[in-house]
Coordinates of C-alpha atoms in Angstrom, one line a residue:
Chain A
M99 CA 29.1 -10.0 -37.2
R100 CA 26.9 -8.5 -34.5
N101 CA 25.8 -4.9 -34.2
I102 CA 25.7 -3.8 -30.5
K103 CA 23.9 -0.8 -29.2
L104 CA 24.9 0.6 -25.8
I105 CA 23.2 3.4 -23.8
L106 CA 25.8 5.4 -21.8
A107 CA 25.4 7.7 -18.8
Y108 CA 28.4 9.9 -18.1
D109 CA 29.6 12.8 -16.0
G110 CA 31.4 14.8 -18.6
S111 CA 33.3 17.0 -16.1
A112 CA 36.6 15.3 -16.7
Y113 CA 36.5 14.9 -20.4
H114 CA 37.1 17.0 -23.5
G115 CA 33.7 16.1 -24.9
Y116 CA 32.5 13.0 -26.7
Q117 CA 34.4 13.1 -29.9
R118 CA 38.0 11.8 -30.3
Q119 CA 40.7 14.4 -30.4
A120 CA 44.4 14.3 -31.0
N121 CA 45.7 15.5 -27.6
A122 CA 42.9 15.2 -25.0
M123 CA 41.0 12.4 -23.4
T124 CA 37.4 12.1 -24.7
I125 CA 34.5 9.8 -24.0
Q126 CA 34.8 8.2 -27.4
Q127 CA 38.5 7.4 -27.0
L128 CA 38.1 5.9 -23.6
V129 CA 35.1 3.8 -24.4
E130 CA 36.7 2.5 -27.6
E131 CA 39.9 1.6 -25.7
R132 CA 38.0 -0.2 -22.9
L133 CA 35.6 -2.0 -25.3
T134 CA 38.6 -3.1 -27.3
K135 CA 39.9 -4.8 -24.1
L136 CA 36.5 -6.4 -23.4
F137 CA 36.0 -7.7 -26.9
G138 CA 39.6 -8.6 -27.7
H139 CA 39.8 -6.7 -31.0
P140 CA 40.1 -3.0 -32.1
L141 CA 36.7 -1.4 -32.6
K142 CA 35.2 1.9 -33.5
I143 CA 32.0 3.3 -32.0
N144 CA 29.4 5.5 -33.6
G145 CA 27.9 8.0 -31.2
S146 CA 24.4 9.5 -31.6
A147 CA 25.6 13.0 -30.9
R148 CA 28.8 14.9 -30.0
T149 CA 28.7 16.3 -26.5
D150 CA 31.1 19.2 -25.7
T151 CA 33.6 19.4 -22.9
G152 CA 31.7 19.3 -19.6
V153 CA 28.4 18.3 -21.1
H154 CA 26.8 15.2 -19.5
A155 CA 24.6 12.3 -20.7
Y156 CA 22.0 10.1 -19.1
G157 CA 21.3 8.4 -22.4
Q158 CA 24.0 8.8 -25.0
V159 CA 23.7 6.0 -27.6
I160 CA 26.5 4.3 -29.4
N161 CA 26.8 1.3 -31.6
F162 CA 29.7 -0.9 -32.9
F163 CA 30.3 -4.1 -34.7
T164 CA 32.0 -7.1 -33.2
Q165 CA 32.5 -10.8 -33.7
G166 CA 32.9 -11.2 -30.0
T167 CA 30.4 -13.6 -28.3
I168 CA 29.6 -11.8 -25.0
P169 CA 25.8 -11.8 -24.6
A170 CA 24.5 -8.2 -24.8
E171 CA 22.9 -8.5 -21.3
R172 CA 26.3 -9.2 -19.7
I173 CA 27.9 -6.1 -21.2
P174 CA 26.8 -3.5 -18.5
L175 CA 28.4 -5.4 -15.6
A176 CA 31.5 -6.4 -17.7
A177 CA 32.0 -2.8 -18.8
K178 CA 31.6 -1.6 -15.2
A179 CA 34.8 -3.4 -14.3
L180 CA 36.7 -1.8 -17.1
L181 CA 35.3 1.8 -17.3
P182 CA 36.0 4.6 -14.8
P183 CA 33.1 5.3 -12.4
D184 CA 32.2 8.5 -14.3
I185 CA 31.1 6.5 -17.4
V186 CA 28.4 3.8 -17.0
V187 CA 26.9 1.4 -19.6
V188 CA 23.2 1.4 -18.5
A189 CA 21.8 -0.8 -21.2
A190 CA 23.0 -3.0 -24.1
S191 CA 21.2 -4.8 -26.9
E192 CA 21.9 -6.5 -30.2
E193 CA 20.4 -4.6 -33.2
P194 CA 19.9 -5.3 -36.9
L195 CA 23.1 -4.6 -38.9
E196 CA 21.7 -1.5 -40.5
F197 CA 21.2 0.2 -37.1
H198 CA 23.5 3.3 -36.7
A199 CA 23.4 5.3 -33.4
R200 CA 23.5 8.7 -35.2
R201 CA 21.9 8.1 -38.6
S202 CA 19.0 5.9 -37.3
A203 CA 18.1 8.4 -34.5
E204 CA 14.7 10.0 -35.0
S205 CA 14.8 12.5 -32.2
K206 CA 16.7 13.5 -29.1
I207 CA 15.9 15.0 -25.7
Y208 CA 18.2 17.5 -24.1
R209 CA 17.8 18.9 -20.6
Y210 CA 19.4 22.0 -19.1
R211 CA 19.7 22.6 -15.4
I212 CA 19.9 26.0 -13.7
V213 CA 20.5 26.6 -9.9
N214 CA 18.7 29.8 -9.1
T215 CA 20.1 31.0 -5.7
R216 CA 22.0 33.9 -4.4
L217 CA 25.0 31.8 -3.3
P218 CA 26.3 28.9 -5.3
N219 CA 25.8 25.2 -4.3
P220 CA 29.2 23.5 -4.1
F221 CA 27.6 20.2 -5.1
E222 CA 26.1 21.6 -8.3
R223 CA 29.2 23.5 -9.6
N224 CA 29.8 20.9 -12.4
Y225 CA 26.1 20.0 -12.9
A226 CA 24.2 23.2 -13.4
W227 CA 24.4 26.9 -14.3
H228 CA 24.4 29.1 -11.3
C229 CA 22.1 32.1 -12.0
I230 CA 21.9 34.7 -9.2
A231 CA 19.1 36.9 -10.6
K232 CA 15.6 35.5 -9.8
L233 CA 14.2 33.9 -12.9
D234 CA 10.5 33.9 -13.9
T235 CA 10.1 30.3 -15.0
A236 CA 6.5 30.6 -16.2
L237 CA 7.6 33.4 -18.6
M238 CA 10.5 31.3 -19.8
H239 CA 8.2 28.4 -20.5
E240 CA 5.8 30.7 -22.4
A241 CA 8.7 32.1 -24.5
A242 CA 10.1 28.7 -25.2
Q243 CA 6.9 27.7 -27.0
A244 CA 8.1 29.8 -29.9
V245 CA 10.7 27.2 -30.9
V246 CA 8.1 24.4 -31.1
G247 CA 7.6 23.4 -34.8
T248 CA 9.9 23.6 -37.8
H249 CA 12.0 26.7 -37.9
D250 CA 15.3 28.1 -39.3
F251 CA 17.4 28.2 -36.1
S252 CA 20.2 30.4 -37.4
A253 CA 19.6 32.8 -34.5
F254 CA 20.7 30.1 -32.0
R255 CA 23.4 28.5 -34.2
A256 CA 27.1 28.7 -33.1
T257 CA 29.2 30.8 -35.4
G258 CA 31.7 28.5 -37.0
G259 CA 29.6 25.3 -36.7
P260 CA 29.4 22.8 -39.6
P261 CA 27.7 24.0 -42.8
V262 CA 24.4 22.1 -42.4
T263 CA 20.9 23.3 -43.0
P264 CA 19.7 25.5 -40.0
V265 CA 16.2 24.1 -40.3
R266 CA 15.2 21.8 -37.4
T267 CA 11.9 20.5 -35.9
I268 CA 11.2 20.8 -32.1
M269 CA 8.4 18.7 -30.8
S270 CA 8.3 20.2 -27.3
A271 CA 10.1 22.8 -25.1
T272 CA 9.5 23.1 -21.4
C273 CA 10.8 25.1 -18.5
R274 CA 9.8 24.2 -14.9
D275 CA 10.8 24.6 -11.3
A276 CA 12.2 21.2 -10.3
G277 CA 12.4 21.9 -6.6
N278 CA 15.4 22.9 -4.4
S279 CA 15.8 26.1 -6.5
V280 CA 16.6 24.0 -9.6
I281 CA 15.1 25.1 -12.9
E282 CA 15.0 22.5 -15.7
L283 CA 14.5 23.2 -19.3
E284 CA 13.9 20.3 -21.7
F285 CA 13.9 20.3 -25.5
W286 CA 12.7 17.3 -27.7
G287 CA 13.6 17.6 -31.3
T288 CA 14.6 15.8 -34.5
G289 CA 18.0 17.4 -34.4
F290 CA 19.9 20.2 -32.9
L291 CA 22.5 22.6 -34.3
Y292 CA 25.9 23.1 -32.6
H293 CA 25.3 25.0 -29.3
M294 CA 21.6 25.4 -30.2
V295 CA 20.3 24.3 -26.8
R296 CA 22.8 26.4 -24.9
N297 CA 22.1 29.5 -27.0
M298 CA 18.3 29.1 -26.6
V299 CA 18.8 28.7 -22.8
G300 CA 21.1 31.7 -22.6
T301 CA 18.4 33.8 -24.4
L302 CA 15.5 32.4 -22.4
V303 CA 17.3 33.4 -19.2
E304 CA 17.1 37.0 -20.5
V305 CA 13.3 36.4 -20.6
G306 CA 13.4 35.0 -17.1
R307 CA 15.1 38.2 -15.9
H308 CA 12.5 40.3 -17.6
R309 CA 15.1 41.9 -19.9
L310 CA 13.3 40.3 -23.0
T311 CA 9.6 39.6 -23.6
P312 CA 8.4 36.2 -24.9
G313 CA 7.4 38.2 -28.0
G314 CA 11.0 39.5 -28.3
F315 CA 12.3 36.0 -27.9
G316 CA 10.1 34.9 -30.9
A317 CA 11.3 37.9 -32.9
I318 CA 14.9 36.8 -32.3
L319 CA 14.2 33.3 -33.6
A320 CA 12.4 34.8 -36.6
G321 CA 15.2 37.3 -37.3
R322 CA 17.8 34.4 -37.8
D323 CA 20.6 36.7 -36.5
R324 CA 22.9 35.1 -33.9
R325 CA 24.1 38.5 -32.8
A326 CA 20.5 39.4 -31.6
A327 CA 20.3 36.3 -29.2
G328 CA 21.7 35.9 -25.7
M329 CA 24.9 34.3 -24.4
T330 CA 25.7 30.7 -24.8
A331 CA 24.7 29.0 -21.5
P332 CA 27.7 27.2 -19.9
A333 CA 28.3 23.6 -20.8
Q334 CA 28.0 22.0 -17.4
G335 CA 24.2 22.5 -17.2
L336 CA 23.5 20.4 -20.4
Y337 CA 22.5 16.7 -20.4
L338 CA 21.8 14.5 -23.4
V339 CA 18.8 12.7 -21.8
E340 CA 17.5 10.3 -24.4
V341 CA 17.8 9.3 -28.1
K342 CA 14.7 7.9 -29.7
Y343 CA 14.8 5.4 -32.7
E344 CA 12.1 4.3 -35.2
N345 CA 10.0 1.4 -34.0
E346 CA 10.7 2.2 -30.3
I347 CA 7.7 2.7 -28.2
V348 CA 7.4 6.4 -27.5
Q349 CA 7.1 6.8 -23.8
K350 CA 6.7 10.6 -23.7
Chain B
M19 CA 38.3 42.0 18.6
R20 CA 35.3 40.3 16.9
N21 CA 34.4 36.6 17.0
I22 CA 33.0 35.6 13.6
K23 CA 30.9 32.4 13.0
L24 CA 30.7 31.0 9.5
I25 CA 28.6 28.1 8.2
L26 CA 30.4 26.3 5.4
A27 CA 29.0 23.9 2.7
Y28 CA 31.7 21.9 0.9
D29 CA 32.2 19.1 -1.5
G30 CA 34.9 17.2 0.2
S31 CA 35.9 15.1 -2.8
A32 CA 39.1 17.0 -3.6
Y33 CA 40.4 17.5 0.0
H34 CA 42.2 15.4 2.6
G35 CA 39.5 16.1 5.1
Y36 CA 38.9 19.1 7.3
Q37 CA 41.9 19.2 9.6
R38 CA 45.2 20.8 8.7
Q39 CA 47.9 18.3 7.7
A40 CA 51.5 18.6 6.8
N41 CA 51.6 17.5 3.2
A42 CA 48.0 17.5 1.9
M43 CA 45.5 20.2 1.1
T44 CA 42.6 20.3 3.7
I45 CA 39.5 22.4 4.1
Q46 CA 41.0 24.1 7.2
Q47 CA 44.2 25.1 5.5
L48 CA 42.5 26.5 2.4
V49 CA 39.9 28.4 4.4
E50 CA 42.5 29.9 6.7
E51 CA 44.6 31.0 3.8
R52 CA 41.7 32.7 2.0
L53 CA 40.3 34.3 5.1
T54 CA 43.8 35.6 5.8
K55 CA 43.6 37.3 2.4
L56 CA 40.2 38.7 3.1
F57 CA 40.9 40.1 6.5
G58 CA 44.4 41.1 6.0
H59 CA 46.0 39.3 8.9
P60 CA 46.9 35.7 9.7
L61 CA 44.1 33.9 11.4
K62 CA 43.3 30.4 12.8
I63 CA 39.8 28.9 12.5
N64 CA 38.1 26.5 15.0
G65 CA 35.9 23.8 13.3
S66 CA 32.9 22.2 14.9
A67 CA 34.1 18.7 13.8
R68 CA 36.7 17.1 11.7
T69 CA 35.5 15.6 8.5
D70 CA 37.6 12.8 6.8
T71 CA 38.9 12.8 3.3
G72 CA 35.9 12.7 0.9
V73 CA 33.3 13.6 3.6
H74 CA 31.0 16.5 2.7
A75 CA 29.3 19.3 4.6
Y76 CA 26.1 21.3 4.2
G77 CA 26.6 23.0 7.5
Q78 CA 30.1 22.8 9.0
V79 CA 30.5 25.6 11.5
I80 CA 33.8 27.5 12.1
N81 CA 34.7 30.5 14.2
F82 CA 37.7 32.9 14.3
F83 CA 38.8 36.1 15.8
T84 CA 39.6 39.2 13.8
Q85 CA 40.1 43.0 14.1
G86 CA 38.9 43.4 10.5
T87 CA 35.9 45.5 10.0
I88 CA 34.1 43.7 7.1
P89 CA 30.4 43.4 8.2
A90 CA 29.4 39.8 8.8
E91 CA 26.6 39.9 6.2
R92 CA 29.1 40.8 3.5
I93 CA 31.4 37.8 4.1
P94 CA 29.5 35.2 2.1
L95 CA 29.8 37.1 -1.2
A96 CA 33.3 38.3 -0.4
A97 CA 34.4 34.8 0.3
K98 CA 32.8 33.5 -2.9
A99 CA 35.4 35.5 -4.9
L100 CA 38.3 34.0 -2.9
L101 CA 37.3 30.4 -2.3
P102 CA 37.2 27.6 -4.9
P103 CA 33.7 26.7 -6.0
D104 CA 33.6 23.5 -3.9
I105 CA 33.7 25.5 -0.7
V106 CA 30.9 28.0 0.0
V107 CA 30.3 30.3 2.9
V108 CA 26.5 30.0 3.3
A109 CA 26.1 32.2 6.4
A110 CA 28.1 34.5 8.6
S111 CA 27.4 36.2 11.9
E112 CA 29.1 38.0 14.8
E113 CA 29.0 36.0 18.1
P114 CA 29.9 36.7 21.7
L115 CA 33.7 36.3 22.4
E116 CA 33.1 33.0 24.3
F117 CA 31.5 31.3 21.3
H118 CA 33.6 28.3 20.1
A119 CA 32.5 26.3 17.1
R120 CA 33.4 22.9 18.7
R121 CA 33.2 23.5 22.4
S122 CA 29.9 25.5 22.3
A123 CA 28.2 22.9 20.0
E124 CA 25.3 21.1 21.7
S125 CA 24.5 18.6 19.0
K126 CA 25.1 17.7 15.4
I127 CA 23.2 16.1 12.6
Y128 CA 24.9 13.7 10.1
R129 CA 23.4 12.3 7.0
Y130 CA 24.5 9.2 5.0
R131 CA 23.4 8.7 1.4
I132 CA 23.2 5.3 -0.3
V133 CA 22.3 4.7 -3.9
N134 CA 20.6 1.3 -4.1
T135 CA 20.7 0.2 -7.7
R136 CA 22.2 -2.6 -9.7
L137 CA 24.3 -0.3 -11.9
P138 CA 26.2 2.7 -10.4
N139 CA 25.1 6.2 -11.1
P140 CA 28.0 8.2 -12.6
F141 CA 26.7 11.4 -11.0
E142 CA 26.7 9.9 -7.5
R143 CA 30.1 8.3 -7.5
N144 CA 31.5 10.9 -5.1
Y145 CA 28.3 11.6 -3.2
A146 CA 26.9 8.3 -2.0
W147 CA 27.7 4.7 -1.3
H148 CA 26.6 2.4 -4.2
C149 CA 25.0 -0.7 -2.7
I150 CA 23.9 -3.3 -5.2
A151 CA 21.9 -5.7 -2.9
K152 CA 18.3 -4.6 -2.4
L153 CA 18.1 -3.0 1.0
D154 CA 15.1 -3.2 3.4
T155 CA 14.9 0.4 4.6
A156 CA 12.0 -0.2 7.0
L157 CA 14.0 -2.9 8.8
M158 CA 17.1 -0.6 8.8
H159 CA 15.0 2.1 10.4
E160 CA 13.6 -0.3 13.0
A161 CA 17.2 -1.5 13.9
A162 CA 18.5 2.1 14.0
Q163 CA 16.2 2.9 16.9
A164 CA 18.5 0.9 19.2
V165 CA 21.1 3.7 19.1
V166 CA 18.6 6.3 20.4
G167 CA 19.4 7.3 23.9
T168 CA 22.7 7.3 25.9
H169 CA 24.9 4.3 25.2
D170 CA 28.5 3.1 25.2
F171 CA 29.3 3.2 21.4
S172 CA 32.5 1.1 21.6
A173 CA 31.0 -1.3 19.1
F174 CA 31.0 1.5 16.4
R175 CA 34.2 3.2 17.4
A176 CA 37.2 3.2 15.1
T177 CA 40.2 1.3 16.4
G178 CA 42.9 3.8 17.0
G179 CA 40.7 6.8 17.5
P180 CA 41.4 9.4 20.3
P181 CA 41.1 8.1 23.9
V182 CA 37.8 9.8 24.8
T183 CA 34.8 8.4 26.6
P184 CA 32.8 6.1 24.3
V185 CA 29.5 7.2 25.8
R186 CA 27.3 9.4 23.6
T187 CA 23.7 10.4 23.4
I188 CA 21.7 10.1 20.2
M189 CA 18.4 11.9 20.0
S190 CA 17.1 10.5 16.7
A191 CA 18.1 8.0 14.1
T192 CA 16.2 7.5 10.8
C193 CA 16.4 5.6 7.6
R194 CA 14.1 6.4 4.7
D195 CA 13.7 6.0 0.9
A196 CA 14.5 9.5 -0.4
G197 CA 13.3 8.7 -4.0
N198 CA 15.3 7.9 -7.1
S199 CA 16.7 4.8 -5.4
V200 CA 18.5 7.0 -2.8
I201 CA 18.4 5.9 0.8
E202 CA 19.1 8.5 3.5
L203 CA 20.1 7.8 7.0
E204 CA 20.2 10.6 9.5
F205 CA 21.6 10.7 13.1
W206 CA 21.1 13.6 15.5
G207 CA 23.3 13.4 18.6
T208 CA 25.3 15.3 21.2
G209 CA 28.5 13.9 19.8
F210 CA 30.0 11.2 17.7
L211 CA 33.1 9.0 18.0
Y212 CA 35.5 8.8 15.2
H213 CA 33.9 6.7 12.3
M214 CA 30.9 6.1 14.5
V215 CA 28.3 7.1 11.8
R216 CA 30.0 5.2 9.1
N217 CA 30.4 2.1 11.3
M218 CA 26.7 2.2 12.3
V219 CA 25.7 2.6 8.6
G220 CA 27.9 -0.3 7.6
T221 CA 26.2 -2.5 10.2
L222 CA 22.7 -1.3 9.4
V223 CA 23.3 -2.3 5.7
E224 CA 23.8 -5.8 7.0
V225 CA 20.3 -5.5 8.5
G226 CA 19.0 -4.1 5.2
R227 CA 20.3 -7.2 3.5
H228 CA 18.6 -9.5 6.0
R229 CA 22.0 -10.8 7.1
L230 CA 21.4 -9.4 10.6
T231 CA 18.2 -8.8 12.5
P232 CA 17.3 -5.6 14.3
G233 CA 17.7 -7.6 17.6
G234 CA 21.1 -8.7 16.4
F235 CA 22.1 -5.0 15.7
G236 CA 21.0 -4.1 19.2
A237 CA 23.1 -6.9 20.6
I238 CA 26.2 -5.7 18.7
L239 CA 25.7 -2.2 20.3
A240 CA 25.3 -3.7 23.7
G241 CA 28.3 -6.0 23.2
R242 CA 30.7 -3.0 22.8
D243 CA 33.0 -5.1 20.6
R244 CA 34.0 -3.4 17.3
R245 CA 34.9 -6.7 15.8
A246 CA 31.2 -7.8 16.0
A247 CA 30.0 -4.9 13.9
G248 CA 29.9 -4.5 10.1
M249 CA 32.3 -2.6 7.8
T250 CA 33.0 1.1 7.8
A251 CA 30.7 2.6 5.2
P252 CA 32.8 4.6 2.6
A253 CA 33.5 8.3 3.3
Q254 CA 31.8 9.8 0.2
G255 CA 28.3 9.1 1.5
L256 CA 28.7 11.1 4.7
Y257 CA 27.5 14.7 5.2
L258 CA 27.8 17.0 8.2
V259 CA 24.4 18.6 7.9
E260 CA 24.0 20.9 10.9
V261 CA 25.6 21.9 14.1
K262 CA 23.2 23.2 16.8
Y263 CA 24.2 25.6 19.6
E264 CA 22.6 26.7 22.9
N265 CA 20.0 29.4 22.6
E266 CA 19.3 28.6 19.0
I267 CA 15.7 27.9 18.0
V268 CA 15.5 24.2 17.5
Q269 CA 13.9 23.6 14.1
K270 CA 13.9 19.8 14.0

């Protein structure tokens, strides 16, 4: 029995999120179906994180068990012939049997892209949030530092999410001009609550519009009341960039 | 009667090209329908150039006549509410009655994007040509200089195109690494034959793979035989960037 780890990049625009659902096509279902063809037996994949409808990934990690003999390094090209062009296997490796894409994960990096122009960019409509009001990225970056550390993130937790502890640790939070009127926010943390990144971004945009101060943003986090925070930023701006595991060389 | 000029940016992925067709949705048909709603009377638009199925535009130019009174500067935002998000009016102006988007055009700039990586990028599948073989962009740039000037472009003309003169003038042709494994080719010319840019790119890629020398590329142009040239590069990498008119300040 071999335990295979894959890194997937996908454009989530056409899928109802990562996790299998009864009546809608998801990343998980499609990848399981195509890997089943490739390996010649039914298989079930573990994903590092669910991504919602329209959310993208540069580095979603999955693992699965197989008795198939295809060498790991051949999987990316073999999968290319089976998967649609909006899902790409960018890396494959064989891991110890105890490796689990979600449970072994030590931290994740999410990115959120905003296009900050008066008129929308037709090429970004599925890949960023279009914000018309001019945003102050330096002030957004300053405010974002409040989330670094270990906090109760109830203020940025989706109502109706799973009943898990709201305490999470964020190692870094950045907001920068990425050129071409694109603003990129990036959050590196040990774990994220459902909609947590999108709720933080929706509230940081209020700071960028000068409708909330960095101090006010910190007070919302400390207040642990979802109703005090801003809107949930739309799904299409969010990217799961990287999942880090123990014993990996940390490159950031 | 007013003559309105619009600059359109569009993602051509979902359309059967620019020009109206009997049984398929095109940019022209959609824009005419929505402008008819905006101005309250049927109208017909003139486009500067046809773009094929899957070809994109940053700066397609159209014009139309109207007795409507909407100020030109209000059209971009008004059109935003009526058009789908993959077509954007980026500028609008009122022009002299003799202005015609195609006939008044003095020159056009086309860009072609190639992603040069072993594995495809899921976010570029509709926006670039994925070339696996490593391309020598410096050699492609050198070869491309052969097309600068006034030439008979029969070698790069689509078979079955309209019976027009094959002589065209190209002011500049460039090929450069644009970062992130993206290669950009750009052609500025007074006019282009049907599929001419895509046929030049398909042949320049042969140079980039060292299967054809810059001298061999020049000989193909001089030979005026379409059968000697390379493949037609796929539509999704092509962008109509800009259309220039007389009396405009030349910015390039």
